[in-house]
Amino acid sequence: MRRPRRPAAVPWDRTVRSAVAITAALVGAHALAGPAGVPVAVAGAVCSVNGDHSGPARERAARFAAVLAGGAAGLLLGRSAPSPGWGQVACMVAAALVAGLVGSARPADQLFGLKLMVLTAIGTGLGHGPGAARTVALYGLGCAPMGLLIVAAGCRNRRAPAPPQGPSPGSARGPVRGRPEWRAALRLPLCVGTAAVLAEVLRPDHAFWLPLTAALAFRPADASVLRRVGDRVAGTVLGVPAAAVAAQFLSGWALVLLAALVGALLPGATDLSYALHTALASVVVLVLAVPGLPSGGAVLTARLTDTLLACAVAVAVGHPWRRRPAV
């Protein structure tokens, strides 16, 4: 008889850091830059939370630096693209190519590529928002609370006796690239580029969301494209209606409480399921970090349709090309 699966332990360290980081970024951005500065700052906070883990402070610092550098580079690239226009497609393909090329490197390098790709998409969607320098500054402001928490943890560790440690999971060198790795690396820009072209044709007014979703749904190294896509769709179906309700009825300090609550739930939900992670991230991003968010049924229709289209592209591009295991 199979024993019931034990529930995963709550990652209390990451739970506290996530709640503090997202809440502090929201309040700090509103105080220092006003409502217009909140979306990019919250995006920075969510990226820093997603890059956090429970390892040594040195590894966490390396991952944080990758999130900060990749996101800043992505915003600069995205803001440099003509808006709207096919230049945005070229920028998205370039960012996805870099992300694909570092896909089998160290975890910090993978984070750099992912945030480069994601923030390029967000940067192209800012329209007539803040300029490139101000956008990067706001992103850094959103990442700053997590950076301060990492510095504080490092200071505590230096005062404590250091136990012996083995090699870190991210210290090994990645595999030497051959033809299969290059083919896998090229699937990501093909996937994101296809989604970006569809967005330019179908949704020129909100062209960033479709390639952004494709970038998050598709992973060249993922063992199951179909499972990840299924989780992405399920999480969106759960999260988008909740976000639409929250955007309709919450304002002021209620949004601060929402950020703290979702921030606290995000690390544990991420450990349990990518679908739960997507649902909670949808609430934070759609309520706080997407400029020009439509209301009511427009949210449900546009976001769900874009998710289905992006996931269909991820399956069409990614699944048939997967390597079969050697016999």
Coordinates of N, CA and C in Angstrom, one line a residue, residues 72-219:
A72 N 17.6 44.7 -15.8 CA 18.0 46.0 -16.2 C 18.3 46.0 -17.7
A73 N 19.1 45.0 -18.2 CA 19.4 44.9 -19.6 C 18.2 44.7 -20.4
G74 N 17.3 43.9 -20.0 CA 16.0 43.7 -20.7 C 15.2 44.9 -20.8
L75 N 15.1 45.7 -19.8 CA 14.3 46.9 -19.8 C 15.0 47.9 -20.8
L76 N 16.3 48.0 -20.8 CA 17.0 48.9 -21.7 C 16.7 48.5 -23.2
L77 N 16.8 47.2 -23.4 CA 16.5 46.6 -24.7 C 15.1 46.9 -25.2
G78 N 14.2 46.6 -24.3 CA 12.8 46.7 -24.6 C 12.4 48.2 -24.8
R79 N 12.9 49.1 -24.0 CA 12.6 50.5 -24.2 C 13.2 51.1 -25.4
S80 N 14.3 50.5 -26.0 CA 14.9 51.0 -27.2 C 14.2 50.6 -28.4
A81 N 13.2 49.7 -28.4 CA 12.5 49.2 -29.5 C 11.5 50.2 -29.9
P82 N 11.3 50.5 -31.3 CA 10.2 51.3 -31.7 C 8.8 50.8 -31.2
S83 N 7.9 51.6 -30.8 CA 6.7 51.2 -30.2 C 5.5 51.9 -30.9
P84 N 4.5 51.1 -31.4 CA 4.6 49.7 -31.7 C 5.4 49.5 -33.0
G85 N 5.8 48.2 -33.3 CA 6.5 48.0 -34.5 C 7.2 46.6 -34.5
W86 N 7.7 46.3 -35.7 CA 8.4 45.0 -35.8 C 9.8 45.0 -35.1
G87 N 10.2 46.2 -34.7 CA 11.5 46.3 -33.9 C 11.3 45.6 -32.6
Q88 N 10.1 45.6 -32.1 CA 9.8 44.9 -30.8 C 10.0 43.4 -31.0
V89 N 9.6 42.9 -32.1 CA 9.8 41.4 -32.4 C 11.3 41.1 -32.4
A90 N 12.1 42.0 -33.1 CA 13.5 41.7 -33.2 C 14.1 41.7 -31.8
C91 N 13.7 42.7 -31.0 CA 14.3 42.7 -29.6 C 13.9 41.5 -28.8
M92 N 12.7 41.0 -28.9 CA 12.3 39.8 -28.2 C 13.1 38.6 -28.7
V93 N 13.3 38.5 -30.0 CA 14.0 37.4 -30.5 C 15.5 37.4 -30.0
A94 N 16.1 38.6 -30.0 CA 17.5 38.7 -29.5 C 17.6 38.3 -28.1
A95 N 16.7 38.8 -27.2 CA 16.7 38.4 -25.8 C 16.5 37.0 -25.6
A96 N 15.6 36.4 -26.4 CA 15.3 34.9 -26.2 C 16.5 34.1 -26.7
L97 N 17.2 34.6 -27.7 CA 18.4 33.9 -28.2 C 19.5 33.8 -27.1
V98 N 19.7 34.9 -26.4 CA 20.7 35.0 -25.3 C 20.2 34.0 -24.2
A99 N 18.9 34.1 -23.9 CA 18.4 33.2 -22.8 C 18.6 31.7 -23.2
G100 N 18.3 31.4 -24.5 CA 18.5 30.0 -24.9 C 19.9 29.6 -24.9
L101 N 20.9 30.5 -25.2 CA 22.3 30.1 -25.2 C 22.8 29.8 -23.8
V102 N 22.3 30.5 -22.8 CA 22.8 30.3 -21.5 C 21.9 29.3 -20.7
G103 N 21.0 28.6 -21.4 CA 20.0 27.8 -20.8 C 20.6 26.6 -20.0
S104 N 21.8 26.1 -20.4 CA 22.4 25.0 -19.7 C 23.6 25.4 -18.9
A105 N 23.7 26.7 -18.6 CA 24.8 27.2 -17.8 C 24.5 27.2 -16.3
R106 N 25.2 27.9 -15.5 CA 24.9 28.0 -14.1 C 23.5 28.5 -13.8
P107 N 23.0 28.2 -12.6 CA 21.6 28.7 -12.3 C 21.6 30.3 -12.4
A108 N 22.7 30.9 -11.9 CA 22.7 32.4 -12.0 C 22.6 32.9 -13.5
D109 N 23.3 32.2 -14.3 CA 23.3 32.6 -15.8 C 21.9 32.3 -16.4
Q110 N 21.3 31.2 -16.0 CA 19.9 31.0 -16.4 C 19.0 32.1 -16.0
L111 N 19.1 32.5 -14.7 CA 18.3 33.6 -14.2 C 18.5 34.9 -15.0
F112 N 19.8 35.1 -15.3 CA 20.1 36.3 -16.1 C 19.3 36.3 -17.5
G113 N 19.4 35.1 -18.2 CA 18.7 35.0 -19.4 C 17.2 35.1 -19.3
L114 N 16.7 34.5 -18.3 CA 15.2 34.5 -18.1 C 14.7 36.0 -17.9
K115 N 15.4 36.7 -17.0 CA 15.0 38.0 -16.7 C 15.2 39.0 -17.8
L116 N 16.3 38.7 -18.6 CA 16.5 39.5 -19.8 C 15.4 39.4 -20.7
M117 N 14.9 38.2 -20.9 CA 13.8 37.9 -21.8 C 12.5 38.5 -21.3
V118 N 12.2 38.3 -20.1 CA 10.9 38.7 -19.5 C 10.8 40.2 -19.4
L119 N 11.9 40.9 -19.0 CA 11.9 42.3 -18.9 C 12.0 43.0 -20.2
T120 N 12.5 42.4 -21.2 CA 12.5 43.0 -22.6 C 11.0 43.1 -23.0
A121 N 10.3 42.0 -22.8 CA 8.8 42.0 -23.1 C 8.1 43.1 -22.4
I122 N 8.4 43.2 -21.1 CA 7.7 44.2 -20.3 C 8.1 45.6 -20.7
G123 N 9.4 45.8 -21.1 CA 9.9 47.1 -21.5 C 9.2 47.5 -22.8
T124 N 8.9 46.6 -23.7 CA 8.3 46.9 -25.0 C 6.8 47.3 -24.7
G125 N 6.2 46.9 -23.6 CA 4.8 47.2 -23.3 C 4.6 48.4 -22.5
L126 N 5.6 49.2 -22.2 CA 5.5 50.4 -21.4 C 5.0 51.6 -22.2
G127 N 5.0 51.5 -23.5 CA 4.5 52.6 -24.3 C 5.1 53.9 -24.0
H128 N 4.3 54.9 -23.6 CA 4.8 56.2 -23.4 C 5.1 56.4 -21.9
G129 N 5.5 55.3 -21.2 CA 5.8 55.4 -19.8 C 7.2 56.1 -19.6
P130 N 7.8 55.8 -18.4 CA 9.1 56.5 -18.1 C 10.2 56.1 -19.0
G131 N 11.2 57.0 -19.2 CA 12.3 56.7 -20.1 C 13.1 55.6 -19.6
A132 N 14.1 55.2 -20.4 CA 14.9 54.0 -20.1 C 15.6 54.1 -18.8
A133 N 16.3 55.3 -18.5 CA 17.1 55.4 -17.3 C 16.2 55.3 -16.0
R134 N 15.0 56.0 -16.1 CA 14.1 56.0 -15.0 C 13.5 54.6 -14.8
T135 N 13.2 53.9 -15.9 CA 12.7 52.6 -15.8 C 13.6 51.6 -15.1
V136 N 14.9 51.7 -15.5 CA 15.9 50.8 -14.8 C 16.0 51.2 -13.3
A137 N 16.0 52.5 -13.0 CA 16.1 52.9 -11.6 C 14.9 52.4 -10.8
L138 N 13.7 52.4 -11.4 CA 12.5 51.9 -10.7 C 12.6 50.4 -10.5
Y139 N 13.1 49.7 -11.5 CA 13.4 48.2 -11.4 C 14.3 48.0 -10.2
G140 N 15.4 48.7 -10.2 CA 16.4 48.6 -9.1 C 15.8 48.9 -7.7
L141 N 14.9 49.9 -7.7 CA 14.2 50.2 -6.5 C 13.3 49.0 -6.0
G142 N 12.7 48.3 -7.0 CA 11.9 47.2 -6.6 C 12.7 46.0 -6.1
C143 N 13.9 45.8 -6.7 CA 14.8 44.7 -6.3 C 15.5 45.1 -4.9
A144 N 15.6 46.3 -4.6 CA 16.4 46.8 -3.4 C 16.0 46.1 -2.1
P145 N 14.7 45.9 -1.8 CA 14.4 45.2 -0.5 C 15.0 43.9 -0.4
M146 N 15.0 43.0 -1.4 CA 15.6 41.7 -1.4 C 17.1 41.8 -1.3
G147 N 17.7 42.8 -2.0 CA 19.1 43.0 -1.9 C 19.5 43.3 -0.4
L148 N 18.8 44.2 0.2 CA 19.1 44.5 1.6 C 19.0 43.3 2.5
L149 N 18.0 42.5 2.3 CA 17.8 41.3 3.1 C 19.0 40.3 2.9
I150 N 19.5 40.2 1.7 CA 20.6 39.3 1.4 C 21.9 39.9 2.1
V151 N 22.1 41.2 2.1 CA 23.2 41.8 2.7 C 23.2 41.6 4.2
A152 N 22.0 41.7 4.8 CA 21.8 41.5 6.2 C 22.1 40.0 6.6
A153 N 21.7 39.1 5.8 CA 21.9 37.7 6.0 C 23.4 37.4 5.9
G154 N 24.1 38.0 5.0 CA 25.6 37.8 4.8 C 26.3 38.3 6.0
C155 N 25.9 39.5 6.6 CA 26.5 40.0 7.8 C 26.3 39.1 9.0
R156 N 25.2 38.5 9.1 CA 24.9 37.5 10.2 C 25.8 36.3 10.0
N157 N 25.9 35.8 8.8 CA 26.7 34.6 8.5 C 28.2 34.8 8.8
R158 N 28.7 36.1 8.6 CA 30.1 36.3 8.9 C 30.4 36.3 10.4
R159 N 29.4 36.7 11.2 CA 29.6 36.7 12.6 C 29.5 35.3 13.2
A160 N 28.8 34.3 12.5 CA 28.6 33.0 13.0 C 29.8 32.1 12.4
P161 N 30.1 31.0 13.2 CA 31.1 30.0 12.7 C 30.6 29.4 11.5
A162 N 31.6 29.2 10.5 CA 31.2 28.7 9.2 C 31.4 27.2 9.2
P163 N 30.3 26.4 9.0 CA 30.5 24.9 8.9 C 31.1 24.5 7.6
P164 N 31.7 23.4 7.4 CA 32.3 23.0 6.1 C 31.2 22.7 5.1
Q165 N 31.4 23.2 3.9 CA 30.4 23.0 2.9 C 31.0 22.3 1.7
G166 N 30.2 21.4 1.0 CA 30.6 20.8 -0.2 C 30.4 21.7 -1.4
P167 N 30.6 21.3 -2.6 CA 30.4 22.1 -3.7 C 29.0 22.5 -3.9
S168 N 28.7 23.8 -4.3 CA 27.4 24.3 -4.4 C 26.8 23.7 -5.7
P169 N 25.4 23.6 -5.7 CA 24.7 23.0 -6.9 C 25.0 23.8 -8.2
G170 N 25.3 25.1 -8.1 CA 25.6 25.9 -9.3 C 27.0 26.1 -9.6
S171 N 27.9 25.3 -8.9 CA 29.3 25.5 -9.1 C 29.9 24.7 -10.3
A172 N 29.2 23.7 -10.7 CA 29.7 22.8 -11.7 C 29.6 23.5 -13.1
R173 N 30.5 23.3 -13.9 CA 30.4 23.9 -15.3 C 29.4 23.2 -16.1
G174 N 28.7 23.9 -17.0 CA 27.7 23.3 -17.8 C 28.3 22.4 -18.8
P175 N 27.5 21.6 -19.5 CA 28.0 20.7 -20.5 C 28.6 21.4 -21.7
V176 N 29.6 20.8 -22.4 CA 30.1 21.4 -23.6 C 29.0 21.3 -24.7
R177 N 28.8 22.4 -25.3 CA 27.7 22.5 -26.3 C 28.1 21.8 -27.6
G178 N 27.1 21.0 -28.1 CA 27.2 20.4 -29.4 C 26.0 20.7 -30.2
R179 N 25.7 20.0 -31.2 CA 24.6 20.3 -32.1 C 23.3 20.2 -31.4
P180 N 23.0 19.2 -30.5 CA 21.7 19.1 -29.9 C 21.5 20.3 -29.0
E181 N 22.5 20.8 -28.2 CA 22.3 21.9 -27.3 C 22.0 23.2 -28.1
W182 N 22.7 23.4 -29.3 CA 22.4 24.5 -30.1 C 21.0 24.5 -30.6
R183 N 20.6 23.3 -31.0 CA 19.2 23.2 -31.5 C 18.2 23.5 -30.5
A184 N 18.5 23.0 -29.2 CA 17.6 23.4 -28.1 C 17.6 24.8 -27.8
A185 N 18.8 25.5 -27.9 CA 18.9 26.9 -27.6 C 18.1 27.7 -28.6
L186 N 18.1 27.3 -29.9 CA 17.4 28.0 -30.9 C 15.9 27.9 -30.9
R187 N 15.4 26.9 -30.1 CA 13.9 26.7 -30.0 C 13.3 27.9 -29.3
L188 N 14.0 28.4 -28.3 CA 13.4 29.5 -27.5 C 13.1 30.8 -28.3
P189 N 14.1 31.3 -29.0 CA 13.8 32.5 -29.8 C 12.8 32.2 -30.9
L190 N 12.8 31.0 -31.4 CA 11.7 30.6 -32.4 C 10.3 30.7 -31.8
C191 N 10.2 30.2 -30.6 CA 9.0 30.2 -29.9 C 8.5 31.6 -29.5
V192 N 9.4 32.4 -28.9 CA 9.1 33.7 -28.5 C 8.9 34.6 -29.8
G193 N 9.7 34.4 -30.8 CA 9.5 35.2 -32.0 C 8.2 34.9 -32.7
T194 N 7.8 33.7 -32.7 CA 6.4 33.3 -33.3 C 5.3 34.0 -32.5
A195 N 5.4 33.9 -31.2 CA 4.4 34.6 -30.3 C 4.4 36.1 -30.5
A196 N 5.6 36.7 -30.7 CA 5.7 38.2 -30.9 C 5.1 38.6 -32.2
V197 N 5.3 37.8 -33.3 CA 4.7 38.0 -34.6 C 3.2 38.0 -34.5
L198 N 2.6 36.9 -33.8 CA 1.2 36.8 -33.7 C 0.6 38.0 -32.9
A199 N 1.4 38.5 -31.9 CA 0.9 39.6 -31.1 C 0.9 40.9 -32.0
E200 N 1.9 41.1 -32.8 CA 1.9 42.3 -33.7 C 0.7 42.2 -34.7
V201 N 0.3 41.1 -35.1 CA -0.8 40.9 -36.1 C -2.1 41.0 -35.4
L202 N -2.3 40.4 -34.2 CA -3.6 40.2 -33.6 C -3.8 41.3 -32.5
R203 N -2.7 41.7 -31.8 CA -2.9 42.6 -30.6 C -1.8 43.7 -30.6
P204 N -1.8 44.5 -31.6 CA -0.7 45.5 -31.6 C -0.8 46.5 -30.4
D205 N -2.0 46.6 -29.8 CA -2.1 47.5 -28.6 C -1.6 46.9 -27.3
H206 N -1.5 45.6 -27.2 CA -1.0 44.9 -26.1 C -0.1 43.8 -26.5
A207 N 0.9 44.1 -27.4 CA 1.7 43.1 -28.1 C 2.7 42.4 -27.1
F208 N 2.9 43.0 -25.9 CA 4.0 42.4 -25.1 C 3.5 41.2 -24.4
W209 N 2.2 41.0 -24.1 CA 1.7 40.0 -23.2 C 1.9 38.6 -23.8
L210 N 1.6 38.4 -25.1 CA 1.7 37.1 -25.7 C 3.1 36.6 -25.7
P211 N 4.1 37.3 -26.2 CA 5.5 36.8 -26.1 C 6.0 36.6 -24.7
L212 N 5.5 37.5 -23.8 CA 5.9 37.3 -22.4 C 5.4 36.0 -21.8
T213 N 4.2 35.6 -22.1 CA 3.6 34.4 -21.7 C 4.3 33.2 -22.3
A214 N 4.6 33.3 -23.6 CA 5.4 32.2 -24.3 C 6.7 32.0 -23.6
A215 N 7.4 33.1 -23.3 CA 8.7 33.0 -22.7 C 8.7 32.3 -21.3
L216 N 7.6 32.5 -20.6 CA 7.5 31.9 -19.3 C 7.0 30.5 -19.4
A217 N 6.2 30.2 -20.4 CA 5.6 28.8 -20.5 C 6.6 27.8 -21.1
F218 N 7.5 28.3 -21.9 CA 8.4 27.3 -22.6 C 9.8 27.3 -22.0
R219 N 10.3 26.2 -21.7 CA 11.7 26.0 -21.2 C 12.4 24.9 -22.1

